[in-house]
Amino acid sequence: MNANEWTPGQILDTSGFYWKTCTLHCGVKLGVFSVLGEERLGSREVARRLGADPRATAMLLDALAAMKLLVKSRDGYANTSSAQTFLRKDSPQYLGHILMHHHHLVNSWFQLDAAVRTGKSVSGSSSSTRDEEWREAFLMGMFNLAMNIAPRIAEEVDLSGRRHLLDLGGGPGTYAIQFCKKNPALRATIFDLPTTRPFAQKTVARFGVEDRVDFQEGDYLEGEITGRFDVAWLSQILHGEGPEGCRSILRKAVAALEPGGLILVHEFILDNTRDRPLFPALFSLNMLLQTAEGQAYSDGEIREMLSEAGVTDIRRLPFEGPNQSGILAGVIP
Ligand SMILES: C[S@@+](CC[C@H](N)C(=O)[O-])C[C@H]1O[C@@H](n2cnc3c(N)ncnc32)[C@H](O)[C@@H]1O
């Protein structure tokens, strides 16, 4: 059979995959994995601790066991080691924030047909601005994702000799922190909206780099960036804006850099044909749903926007991250 063709089984699996998604999200949202902790508990006891219905809780626990996130035995249910590591709130490798961010997006994805018909976002405002719980899931979800790759990026991107990095739209500052940890002479400024400050400050303190990483409150669309930098890191921010917004952000980043400064753009990058890789193509739909004009950009489009902003020596770094994220680098003449 042609490798590009789908079997009925694959079509049905893809169509129904969201049942698994929702079961996982429910386990995290209710705190099943945190309630179980290191213990082995019966379903009635889990239901009691969750304040949930006993019959429904037993059904949820069985489904989570079928998904191999829990182990069921005569004495009850226990976390698997993956659930201990990634799904318990008190684990340093907890992924629950990004899972809850995904959960917050589910309603909008169910309205994809409406967004495609109208060409308009279906979410009133972006998830980062809804309320405290949504903001925490979004920003600390970004931390969950970035922690998977930031240490590797800090190893692979050569910042030797650079003194002051601008982490534009830096969120919790994951990359600023890792770049500073790798380069002892580097300082960094996280530039982000005022509501992001507490999350960034907490993360910076957690890694003990308060003396080298500061936070500048601002709006990269409406306001200006204060200070002079010799490297700018723009990770996963351009996709939130239309081409005009991106051009304006890039102009401001370039203006904040010294001659010889390095600009680095990290995004889920489409091939120039735009129909691959898969994740950036799907991510573009996510941006259609969540933002007024956002989208995934192709390698060629990002190069062109960088060039229009006055950047030279534009090149794609060898790095390839999960979900086909890539980095384009250039220099300010
Ligand atoms: C997708 S997150 C990326 C965070 C981080 N750079 C990373 O890669 O993990 C986008 C970030 O841009 C920030 N942001 C969105 N609009 C902004 C604006 N107009 N001015 C400044 N920051 C903004 C958000 O608060 C968020 O921290």
mmCIF file of C-alpha atoms and ligand atoms in Angstrom:
data_model
loop_
_atom_site.group_PDB
_atom_site.id
_atom_site.type_symbol
_atom_site.label_atom_id
_atom_site.label_comp_id
_atom_site.label_asym_id
_atom_site.label_seq_id
_atom_site.Cartn_x
_atom_site.Cartn_y
_atom_site.Cartn_z
ATOM 1 C CA MET A 1 0.000 0.000 0.000
ATOM 2 C CA ASN A 2 1.147 3.548 -0.740
ATOM 3 C CA ALA A 3 2.678 4.990 2.454
ATOM 4 C CA ASN A 4 0.658 8.197 1.939
ATOM 5 C CA GLU A 5 -2.666 6.394 2.115
ATOM 6 C CA TRP A 6 -4.688 6.004 5.282
ATOM 7 C CA THR A 7 -6.365 2.799 6.436
ATOM 8 C CA PRO A 8 -9.890 3.031 7.910
ATOM 9 C CA GLY A 9 -8.304 2.110 11.262
ATOM 10 C CA GLN A 10 -5.920 5.081 11.123
ATOM 11 C CA ILE A 11 -8.774 7.427 10.213
ATOM 12 C CA LEU A 12 -10.883 6.164 13.116
ATOM 13 C CA ASP A 13 -7.939 6.307 15.543
ATOM 14 C CA THR A 14 -7.230 9.906 14.630
ATOM 15 C CA SER A 15 -10.903 10.842 14.813
ATOM 16 C CA GLY A 16 -11.349 9.410 18.296
ATOM 17 C CA PHE A 17 -7.963 10.325 19.751
ATOM 18 C CA TYR A 18 -9.487 13.196 21.703
ATOM 19 C CA TRP A 19 -11.110 10.675 24.078
ATOM 20 C CA LYS A 20 -7.617 9.849 25.319
ATOM 21 C CA THR A 21 -6.705 13.541 25.354
ATOM 22 C CA CYS A 22 -9.733 14.403 27.498
ATOM 23 C CA THR A 23 -9.125 11.470 29.864
ATOM 24 C CA LEU A 24 -5.534 12.603 30.427
ATOM 25 C CA HIS A 25 -6.611 16.229 30.914
ATOM 26 C CA CYS A 26 -9.324 15.157 33.370
ATOM 27 C CA GLY A 27 -6.791 13.162 35.421
ATOM 28 C CA VAL A 28 -4.498 16.184 35.644
ATOM 29 C CA LYS A 29 -7.275 18.738 36.188
ATOM 30 C CA LEU A 30 -8.835 16.762 39.054
ATOM 31 C CA GLY A 31 -5.391 16.047 40.505
ATOM 32 C CA VAL A 32 -5.705 12.228 40.371
ATOM 33 C CA PHE A 33 -1.934 11.702 40.038
ATOM 34 C CA SER A 34 -1.159 14.139 42.861
ATOM 35 C CA VAL A 35 -3.761 12.576 45.153
ATOM 36 C CA LEU A 36 -2.290 9.106 44.539
ATOM 37 C CA GLY A 37 1.264 10.329 45.086
ATOM 38 C CA GLU A 38 3.369 7.384 46.303
ATOM 39 C CA GLU A 39 0.316 5.518 47.629
ATOM 40 C CA ARG A 40 -1.840 2.686 46.322
ATOM 41 C CA LEU A 41 -5.503 3.564 46.890
ATOM 42 C CA GLY A 42 -8.923 2.099 46.182
ATOM 43 C CA SER A 43 -11.260 4.010 43.900
ATOM 44 C CA ARG A 44 -13.605 4.972 46.751
ATOM 45 C CA GLU A 45 -10.734 6.556 48.677
ATOM 46 C CA VAL A 46 -9.549 8.427 45.553
ATOM 47 C CA ALA A 47 -13.133 9.629 44.985
ATOM 48 C CA ARG A 48 -13.349 10.761 48.625
ATOM 49 C CA ARG A 49 -10.084 12.707 48.403
ATOM 50 C CA LEU A 50 -11.126 14.290 45.099
ATOM 51 C CA GLY A 51 -14.652 15.061 46.319
ATOM 52 C CA ALA A 52 -15.911 13.208 43.235
ATOM 53 C CA ASP A 53 -18.544 10.571 42.420
ATOM 54 C CA PRO A 54 -17.287 7.040 43.342
ATOM 55 C CA ARG A 55 -18.703 5.206 40.285
ATOM 56 C CA ALA A 56 -17.414 7.806 37.827
ATOM 57 C CA THR A 57 -14.039 7.945 39.570
ATOM 58 C CA ALA A 58 -13.647 4.163 39.225
ATOM 59 C CA MET A 59 -14.375 4.485 35.487
ATOM 60 C CA LEU A 60 -11.785 7.270 35.131
ATOM 61 C CA LEU A 61 -9.153 5.309 37.071
ATOM 62 C CA ASP A 62 -9.757 2.209 34.928
ATOM 63 C CA ALA A 63 -9.381 4.237 31.740
ATOM 64 C CA LEU A 64 -6.148 5.813 33.049
ATOM 65 C CA ALA A 65 -4.905 2.317 33.912
ATOM 66 C CA ALA A 66 -5.827 1.152 30.390
ATOM 67 C CA MET A 67 -3.728 4.089 29.105
ATOM 68 C CA LYS A 68 -0.856 2.829 31.306
ATOM 69 C CA LEU A 69 -0.698 5.994 33.386
ATOM 70 C CA LEU A 70 -1.886 4.071 36.460
ATOM 71 C CA VAL A 71 -1.342 0.476 37.530
ATOM 72 C CA LYS A 72 -4.340 -1.410 38.905
ATOM 73 C CA SER A 73 -4.005 -4.324 41.320
ATOM 74 C CA ARG A 74 -6.244 -5.966 43.906
ATOM 75 C CA ASP A 75 -5.269 -3.340 46.472
ATOM 76 C CA GLY A 76 -6.136 -0.415 44.276
ATOM 77 C CA TYR A 77 -4.513 2.033 41.888
ATOM 78 C CA ALA A 78 -0.979 3.493 41.869
ATOM 79 C CA ASN A 79 0.897 5.933 39.643
ATOM 80 C CA THR A 80 3.249 4.513 37.014
ATOM 81 C CA SER A 81 6.755 5.962 37.180
ATOM 82 C CA SER A 82 5.962 8.252 34.199
ATOM 83 C CA ALA A 83 2.899 9.589 36.010
ATOM 84 C CA GLN A 84 5.020 10.105 39.155
ATOM 85 C CA THR A 85 7.576 12.078 37.163
ATOM 86 C CA PHE A 86 5.447 14.119 34.802
ATOM 87 C CA LEU A 87 1.913 14.324 36.214
ATOM 88 C CA ARG A 88 2.349 14.876 39.972
ATOM 89 C CA LYS A 89 2.164 18.558 40.888
ATOM 90 C CA ASP A 90 5.073 18.302 43.310
ATOM 91 C CA SER A 91 7.477 16.790 40.754
ATOM 92 C CA PRO A 92 10.139 19.182 39.362
ATOM 93 C CA GLN A 93 9.373 17.682 35.918
ATOM 94 C CA TYR A 94 5.601 18.272 36.183
ATOM 95 C CA LEU A 95 4.079 18.825 32.719
ATOM 96 C CA GLY A 96 0.608 19.652 33.984
ATOM 97 C CA HIS A 97 0.794 23.367 33.100
ATOM 98 C CA ILE A 98 1.137 22.745 29.385
ATOM 99 C CA LEU A 99 -1.484 19.990 29.551
ATOM 100 C CA MET A 100 -3.909 22.448 31.167
ATOM 101 C CA HIS A 101 -3.041 25.026 28.515
ATOM 102 C CA HIS A 102 -3.912 22.418 25.863
ATOM 103 C CA HIS A 103 -7.122 21.728 27.783
ATOM 104 C CA HIS A 104 -8.040 25.417 27.623
ATOM 105 C CA LEU A 105 -7.650 25.291 23.843
ATOM 106 C CA VAL A 106 -9.995 22.344 23.303
ATOM 107 C CA ASN A 107 -13.189 24.437 23.062
ATOM 108 C CA SER A 108 -11.715 26.624 20.357
ATOM 109 C CA TRP A 109 -10.507 23.588 18.337
ATOM 110 C CA PHE A 110 -14.085 22.258 18.348
ATOM 111 C CA GLN A 111 -15.034 25.445 16.481
ATOM 112 C CA LEU A 112 -12.396 25.155 13.775
ATOM 113 C CA ASP A 113 -15.064 24.944 11.072
ATOM 114 C CA ALA A 114 -16.442 28.349 12.172
ATOM 115 C CA ALA A 115 -12.953 29.887 12.143
ATOM 116 C CA VAL A 116 -12.294 28.556 8.648
ATOM 117 C CA ARG A 117 -15.682 29.809 7.392
ATOM 118 C CA THR A 118 -15.235 33.309 8.801
ATOM 119 C CA GLY A 119 -11.438 33.575 8.790
ATOM 120 C CA LYS A 120 -11.699 34.862 12.357
ATOM 121 C CA SER A 121 -10.417 33.716 15.720
ATOM 122 C CA VAL A 122 -13.044 31.997 17.871
ATOM 123 C CA SER A 123 -11.477 32.894 21.220
ATOM 124 C CA GLY A 124 -12.471 36.295 22.613
ATOM 125 C CA SER A 125 -8.977 37.044 23.850
ATOM 126 C CA SER A 126 -5.756 35.094 24.011
ATOM 127 C CA SER A 127 -5.482 32.500 26.760
ATOM 128 C CA SER A 128 -2.636 34.464 28.356
ATOM 129 C CA THR A 129 -4.985 37.301 29.243
ATOM 130 C CA ARG A 130 -8.095 35.443 30.478
ATOM 131 C CA ASP A 131 -7.560 34.971 34.161
ATOM 132 C CA GLU A 132 -4.925 33.928 36.638
ATOM 133 C CA GLU A 133 -5.396 30.177 36.176
ATOM 134 C CA TRP A 134 -5.265 30.405 32.370
ATOM 135 C CA ARG A 135 -2.264 32.732 32.492
ATOM 136 C CA GLU A 136 -0.379 30.392 34.800
ATOM 137 C CA ALA A 137 -1.157 27.390 32.539
ATOM 138 C CA PHE A 138 -0.011 29.356 29.472
ATOM 139 C CA LEU A 139 3.178 30.878 30.882
ATOM 140 C CA MET A 140 4.299 27.919 32.983
ATOM 141 C CA GLY A 141 3.229 25.670 30.093
ATOM 142 C CA MET A 142 5.772 27.605 28.007
ATOM 143 C CA PHE A 143 8.274 26.822 30.769
ATOM 144 C CA ASN A 144 7.359 23.093 30.553
ATOM 145 C CA LEU A 145 7.965 23.109 26.788
ATOM 146 C CA ALA A 146 11.082 25.251 26.848
ATOM 147 C CA MET A 147 12.754 23.224 29.612
ATOM 148 C CA ASN A 148 12.814 20.285 27.190
ATOM 149 C CA ILE A 149 15.071 22.158 24.784
ATOM 150 C CA ALA A 150 16.508 25.331 26.319
ATOM 151 C CA PRO A 151 19.536 23.579 27.901
ATOM 152 C CA ARG A 152 20.343 21.975 24.511
ATOM 153 C CA ILE A 153 19.882 25.292 22.660
ATOM 154 C CA ALA A 154 22.149 27.034 25.175
ATOM 155 C CA GLU A 155 24.803 24.393 24.416
ATOM 156 C CA GLU A 156 24.415 24.632 20.635
ATOM 157 C CA VAL A 157 24.081 28.400 20.108
ATOM 158 C CA ASP A 158 27.451 30.077 20.478
ATOM 159 C CA LEU A 159 27.091 33.244 22.571
ATOM 160 C CA SER A 160 30.723 33.482 23.613
ATOM 161 C CA GLY A 161 31.808 37.103 23.928
ATOM 162 C CA ARG A 162 28.176 38.358 24.114
ATOM 163 C CA ARG A 163 27.404 40.523 27.146
ATOM 164 C CA HIS A 164 23.690 41.384 27.256
ATOM 165 C CA LEU A 165 20.839 39.299 25.833
ATOM 166 C CA LEU A 166 17.318 40.599 25.181
ATOM 167 C CA ASP A 167 14.757 37.786 25.625
ATOM 168 C CA LEU A 168 11.877 39.460 23.798
ATOM 169 C CA GLY A 169 8.480 38.052 24.825
ATOM 170 C CA GLY A 170 10.563 35.863 27.103
ATOM 171 C CA GLY A 171 7.631 34.733 29.291
ATOM 172 C CA PRO A 172 8.952 32.942 32.386
ATOM 173 C CA GLY A 173 12.495 33.509 31.075
ATOM 174 C CA THR A 174 13.442 29.877 30.533
ATOM 175 C CA TYR A 175 15.841 30.665 27.696
ATOM 176 C CA ALA A 176 17.348 33.767 29.336
ATOM 177 C CA ILE A 177 18.098 31.617 32.379
ATOM 178 C CA GLN A 178 19.662 28.758 30.425
ATOM 179 C CA PHE A 179 21.748 31.092 28.230
ATOM 180 C CA CYS A 180 23.072 32.790 31.375
ATOM 181 C CA LYS A 181 23.809 29.468 33.059
ATOM 182 C CA LYS A 182 25.824 28.370 30.023
ATOM 183 C CA ASN A 183 27.625 31.735 29.564
ATOM 184 C CA PRO A 184 28.886 33.028 32.935
ATOM 185 C CA ALA A 185 29.704 36.525 31.604
ATOM 186 C CA LEU A 186 26.243 37.063 30.061
ATOM 187 C CA ARG A 187 23.423 39.178 31.523
ATOM 188 C CA ALA A 188 19.852 38.992 30.225
ATOM 189 C CA THR A 189 16.702 41.106 30.185
ATOM 190 C CA ILE A 190 13.322 39.452 29.818
ATOM 191 C CA PHE A 191 10.931 41.834 28.034
ATOM 192 C CA ASP A 192 7.260 40.923 28.444
ATOM 193 C CA LEU A 193 3.851 42.205 29.520
ATOM 194 C CA PRO A 194 3.509 43.406 33.157
ATOM 195 C CA THR A 195 1.269 40.425 34.012
ATOM 196 C CA THR A 196 4.159 38.055 33.189
ATOM 197 C CA ARG A 197 6.531 39.588 35.761
ATOM 198 C CA PRO A 198 5.588 37.402 38.781
ATOM 199 C CA PHE A 199 6.036 34.184 36.757
ATOM 200 C CA ALA A 200 9.391 35.320 35.385
ATOM 201 C CA GLN A 201 10.626 36.465 38.793
ATOM 202 C CA LYS A 202 9.656 33.149 40.392
ATOM 203 C CA THR A 203 11.410 31.143 37.663
ATOM 204 C CA VAL A 204 14.541 33.297 37.717
ATOM 205 C CA ALA A 205 14.729 32.926 41.520
ATOM 206 C CA ARG A 206 14.240 29.159 41.256
ATOM 207 C CA PHE A 207 17.440 28.966 39.182
ATOM 208 C CA GLY A 208 19.313 31.432 41.396
ATOM 209 C CA VAL A 209 20.206 33.927 38.621
ATOM 210 C CA GLU A 210 18.413 37.039 39.997
ATOM 211 C CA ASP A 211 21.693 38.982 39.897
ATOM 212 C CA ARG A 212 22.048 38.494 36.124
ATOM 213 C CA VAL A 213 18.493 38.302 34.736
ATOM 214 C CA ASP A 214 16.138 41.268 35.055
ATOM 215 C CA PHE A 215 12.647 41.983 33.772
ATOM 216 C CA GLN A 216 11.506 44.920 31.614
ATOM 217 C CA GLU A 217 7.745 45.473 31.485
ATOM 218 C CA GLY A 218 6.492 46.509 28.082
ATOM 219 C CA ASP A 219 4.401 45.857 25.006
ATOM 220 C CA TYR A 220 6.464 45.007 21.922
ATOM 221 C CA LEU A 221 3.633 46.145 19.611
ATOM 222 C CA GLU A 222 2.679 49.439 21.245
ATOM 223 C CA GLY A 223 5.791 50.453 23.192
ATOM 224 C CA GLU A 224 9.547 50.712 22.890
ATOM 225 C CA ILE A 225 12.381 48.541 24.150
ATOM 226 C CA THR A 226 14.748 50.326 26.510
ATOM 227 C CA GLY A 227 18.473 49.553 26.541
ATOM 228 C CA ARG A 228 21.208 48.334 24.163
ATOM 229 C CA PHE A 229 21.908 44.659 23.676
ATOM 230 C CA ASP A 230 24.365 42.566 21.673
ATOM 231 C CA VAL A 231 22.054 39.582 21.218
ATOM 232 C CA ALA A 232 18.274 39.308 20.864
ATOM 233 C CA TRP A 233 16.388 36.028 21.304
ATOM 234 C CA LEU A 234 12.834 35.958 19.912
ATOM 235 C CA SER A 235 11.322 32.597 20.784
ATOM 236 C CA GLN A 236 7.800 31.703 19.714
ATOM 237 C CA ILE A 237 6.502 35.261 19.523
ATOM 238 C CA LEU A 238 6.227 36.051 15.794
ATOM 239 C CA HIS A 239 3.522 33.431 15.230
ATOM 240 C CA GLY A 240 1.184 35.447 17.492
ATOM 241 C CA GLU A 241 1.106 38.347 15.011
ATOM 242 C CA GLY A 242 0.320 39.011 11.347
ATOM 243 C CA PRO A 243 3.145 39.973 8.975
ATOM 244 C CA GLU A 244 2.871 43.707 9.824
ATOM 245 C CA GLY A 245 3.093 42.997 13.563
ATOM 246 C CA CYS A 246 6.120 40.757 12.958
ATOM 247 C CA ARG A 247 7.861 43.444 10.893
ATOM 248 C CA SER A 248 7.265 45.993 13.640
ATOM 249 C CA ILE A 249 8.595 43.632 16.349
ATOM 250 C CA LEU A 250 11.692 42.834 14.269
ATOM 251 C CA ARG A 251 12.365 46.547 13.582
ATOM 252 C CA LYS A 252 12.241 47.236 17.338
ATOM 253 C CA ALA A 253 14.485 44.288 18.147
ATOM 254 C CA VAL A 254 16.998 45.420 15.517
ATOM 255 C CA ALA A 255 16.906 49.002 16.857
ATOM 256 C CA ALA A 256 17.710 47.696 20.349
ATOM 257 C CA LEU A 257 20.822 45.877 19.074
ATOM 258 C CA GLU A 258 24.346 47.273 18.716
ATOM 259 C CA PRO A 259 26.119 47.013 15.336
ATOM 260 C CA GLY A 260 27.442 43.449 15.114
ATOM 261 C CA GLY A 261 24.562 42.295 17.324
ATOM 262 C CA LEU A 262 23.111 38.850 16.802
ATOM 263 C CA ILE A 263 19.376 38.222 16.306
ATOM 264 C CA LEU A 264 17.949 34.726 16.788
ATOM 265 C CA VAL A 265 14.383 33.757 15.859
ATOM 266 C CA HIS A 266 13.022 30.473 17.203
ATOM 267 C CA GLU A 267 9.696 29.298 15.746
ATOM 268 C CA PHE A 268 7.808 26.248 14.493
ATOM 269 C CA ILE A 269 8.977 26.789 10.921
ATOM 270 C CA LEU A 270 7.078 25.676 7.822
ATOM 271 C CA ASP A 271 8.875 24.581 4.678
ATOM 272 C CA ASN A 272 8.439 27.079 1.871
ATOM 273 C CA THR A 273 5.738 24.867 0.303
ATOM 274 C CA ARG A 274 3.783 25.432 3.584
ATOM 275 C CA ASP A 275 2.285 21.914 3.567
ATOM 276 C CA ARG A 276 4.918 20.437 5.890
ATOM 277 C CA PRO A 277 6.172 19.647 8.467
ATOM 278 C CA LEU A 278 2.990 18.505 10.209
ATOM 279 C CA PHE A 279 3.265 20.310 13.554
ATOM 280 C CA PRO A 280 3.825 23.839 12.183
ATOM 281 C CA ALA A 281 0.938 23.274 9.710
ATOM 282 C CA LEU A 282 -1.398 22.332 12.594
ATOM 283 C CA PHE A 283 0.049 25.063 14.799
ATOM 284 C CA SER A 284 -0.959 27.618 12.179
ATOM 285 C CA LEU A 285 -4.591 26.525 12.676
ATOM 286 C CA ASN A 286 -4.120 26.939 16.428
ATOM 287 C CA MET A 287 -3.056 30.534 15.803
ATOM 288 C CA LEU A 288 -6.067 31.068 13.505
ATOM 289 C CA LEU A 289 -8.253 29.955 16.424
ATOM 290 C CA GLN A 290 -6.529 31.966 19.162
ATOM 291 C CA THR A 291 -5.342 35.215 17.567
ATOM 292 C CA ALA A 292 -6.515 37.944 15.190
ATOM 293 C CA GLU A 293 -3.750 37.522 12.611
ATOM 294 C CA GLY A 294 -1.252 34.974 13.916
ATOM 295 C CA GLN A 295 0.037 32.018 11.925
ATOM 296 C CA ALA A 296 3.072 29.780 11.477
ATOM 297 C CA TYR A 297 5.634 31.263 9.077
ATOM 298 C CA SER A 298 7.823 29.551 6.522
ATOM 299 C CA ASP A 299 11.607 29.654 6.496
ATOM 300 C CA GLY A 300 11.470 31.984 3.463
ATOM 301 C CA GLU A 301 8.957 34.348 5.066
ATOM 302 C CA ILE A 302 11.019 34.740 8.246
ATOM 303 C CA ARG A 303 14.194 35.313 6.232
ATOM 304 C CA GLU A 304 12.409 37.986 4.173
ATOM 305 C CA MET A 305 11.070 39.777 7.260
ATOM 306 C CA LEU A 306 14.505 39.697 8.901
ATOM 307 C CA SER A 307 16.082 41.045 5.743
ATOM 308 C CA GLU A 308 13.497 43.873 5.498
ATOM 309 C CA ALA A 309 14.380 44.799 9.096
ATOM 310 C CA GLY A 310 18.004 45.267 8.003
ATOM 311 C CA VAL A 311 19.430 41.947 9.226
ATOM 312 C CA THR A 312 22.274 40.416 7.194
ATOM 313 C CA ASP A 313 24.062 37.035 7.115
ATOM 314 C CA ILE A 314 20.752 35.245 7.689
ATOM 315 C CA ARG A 315 21.176 31.519 8.159
ATOM 316 C CA ARG A 316 19.285 28.529 9.560
ATOM 317 C CA LEU A 317 21.083 26.931 12.481
ATOM 318 C CA PRO A 318 21.410 23.109 12.454
ATOM 319 C CA PHE A 319 19.204 22.842 15.583
ATOM 320 C CA GLU A 320 15.920 20.967 15.176
ATOM 321 C CA GLY A 321 13.622 20.882 18.203
ATOM 322 C CA PRO A 322 10.559 18.824 19.047
ATOM 323 C CA ASN A 323 7.584 19.634 16.813
ATOM 324 C CA GLN A 324 9.955 20.889 14.141
ATOM 325 C CA SER A 325 11.017 24.080 15.846
ATOM 326 C CA GLY A 326 14.026 25.735 14.235
ATOM 327 C CA ILE A 327 16.246 28.793 14.648
ATOM 328 C CA LEU A 328 17.126 31.490 12.107
ATOM 329 C CA ALA A 329 20.087 33.704 12.961
ATOM 330 C CA GLY A 330 21.311 36.994 11.497
ATOM 331 C CA VAL A 331 23.591 39.922 12.212
ATOM 332 C CA ILE A 332 23.034 43.682 12.515
ATOM 333 C CA PRO A 333 25.470 45.478 10.183
HETATM 334 C C1 LIG B 1 4.327 31.735 23.212
HETATM 335 S S1 LIG B 1 4.981 32.671 24.515
HETATM 336 C C2 LIG B 1 6.710 32.413 24.314
HETATM 337 C C3 LIG B 1 7.470 32.564 25.598
HETATM 338 C C4 LIG B 1 8.967 32.301 25.491
HETATM 339 N N1 LIG B 1 9.597 33.187 24.561
HETATM 340 C C5 LIG B 1 9.242 30.864 25.107
HETATM 341 O O1 LIG B 1 9.590 30.593 23.961
HETATM 342 O O2 LIG B 1 9.079 29.997 25.972
HETATM 343 C C6 LIG B 1 4.753 34.359 23.952
HETATM 344 C C7 LIG B 1 5.185 35.390 24.976
HETATM 345 O O3 LIG B 1 5.016 36.695 24.413
HETATM 346 C C8 LIG B 1 4.432 37.539 25.382
HETATM 347 N N2 LIG B 1 3.699 38.624 24.683
HETATM 348 C C9 LIG B 1 2.582 38.510 23.944
HETATM 349 N N3 LIG B 1 2.230 39.712 23.443
HETATM 350 C C10 LIG B 1 3.148 40.600 23.902
HETATM 351 C C11 LIG B 1 3.332 41.997 23.711
HETATM 352 N N4 LIG B 1 2.488 42.718 22.956
HETATM 353 N N5 LIG B 1 4.395 42.598 24.309
HETATM 354 C C12 LIG B 1 5.256 41.864 25.069
HETATM 355 N N6 LIG B 1 5.136 40.530 25.271
HETATM 356 C C13 LIG B 1 4.094 39.913 24.699
HETATM 357 C C14 LIG B 1 3.521 36.635 26.184
HETATM 358 O O4 LIG B 1 3.210 37.195 27.453
HETATM 359 C C15 LIG B 1 4.368 35.364 26.257
HETATM 360 O O5 LIG B 1 5.237 35.387 27.365
#
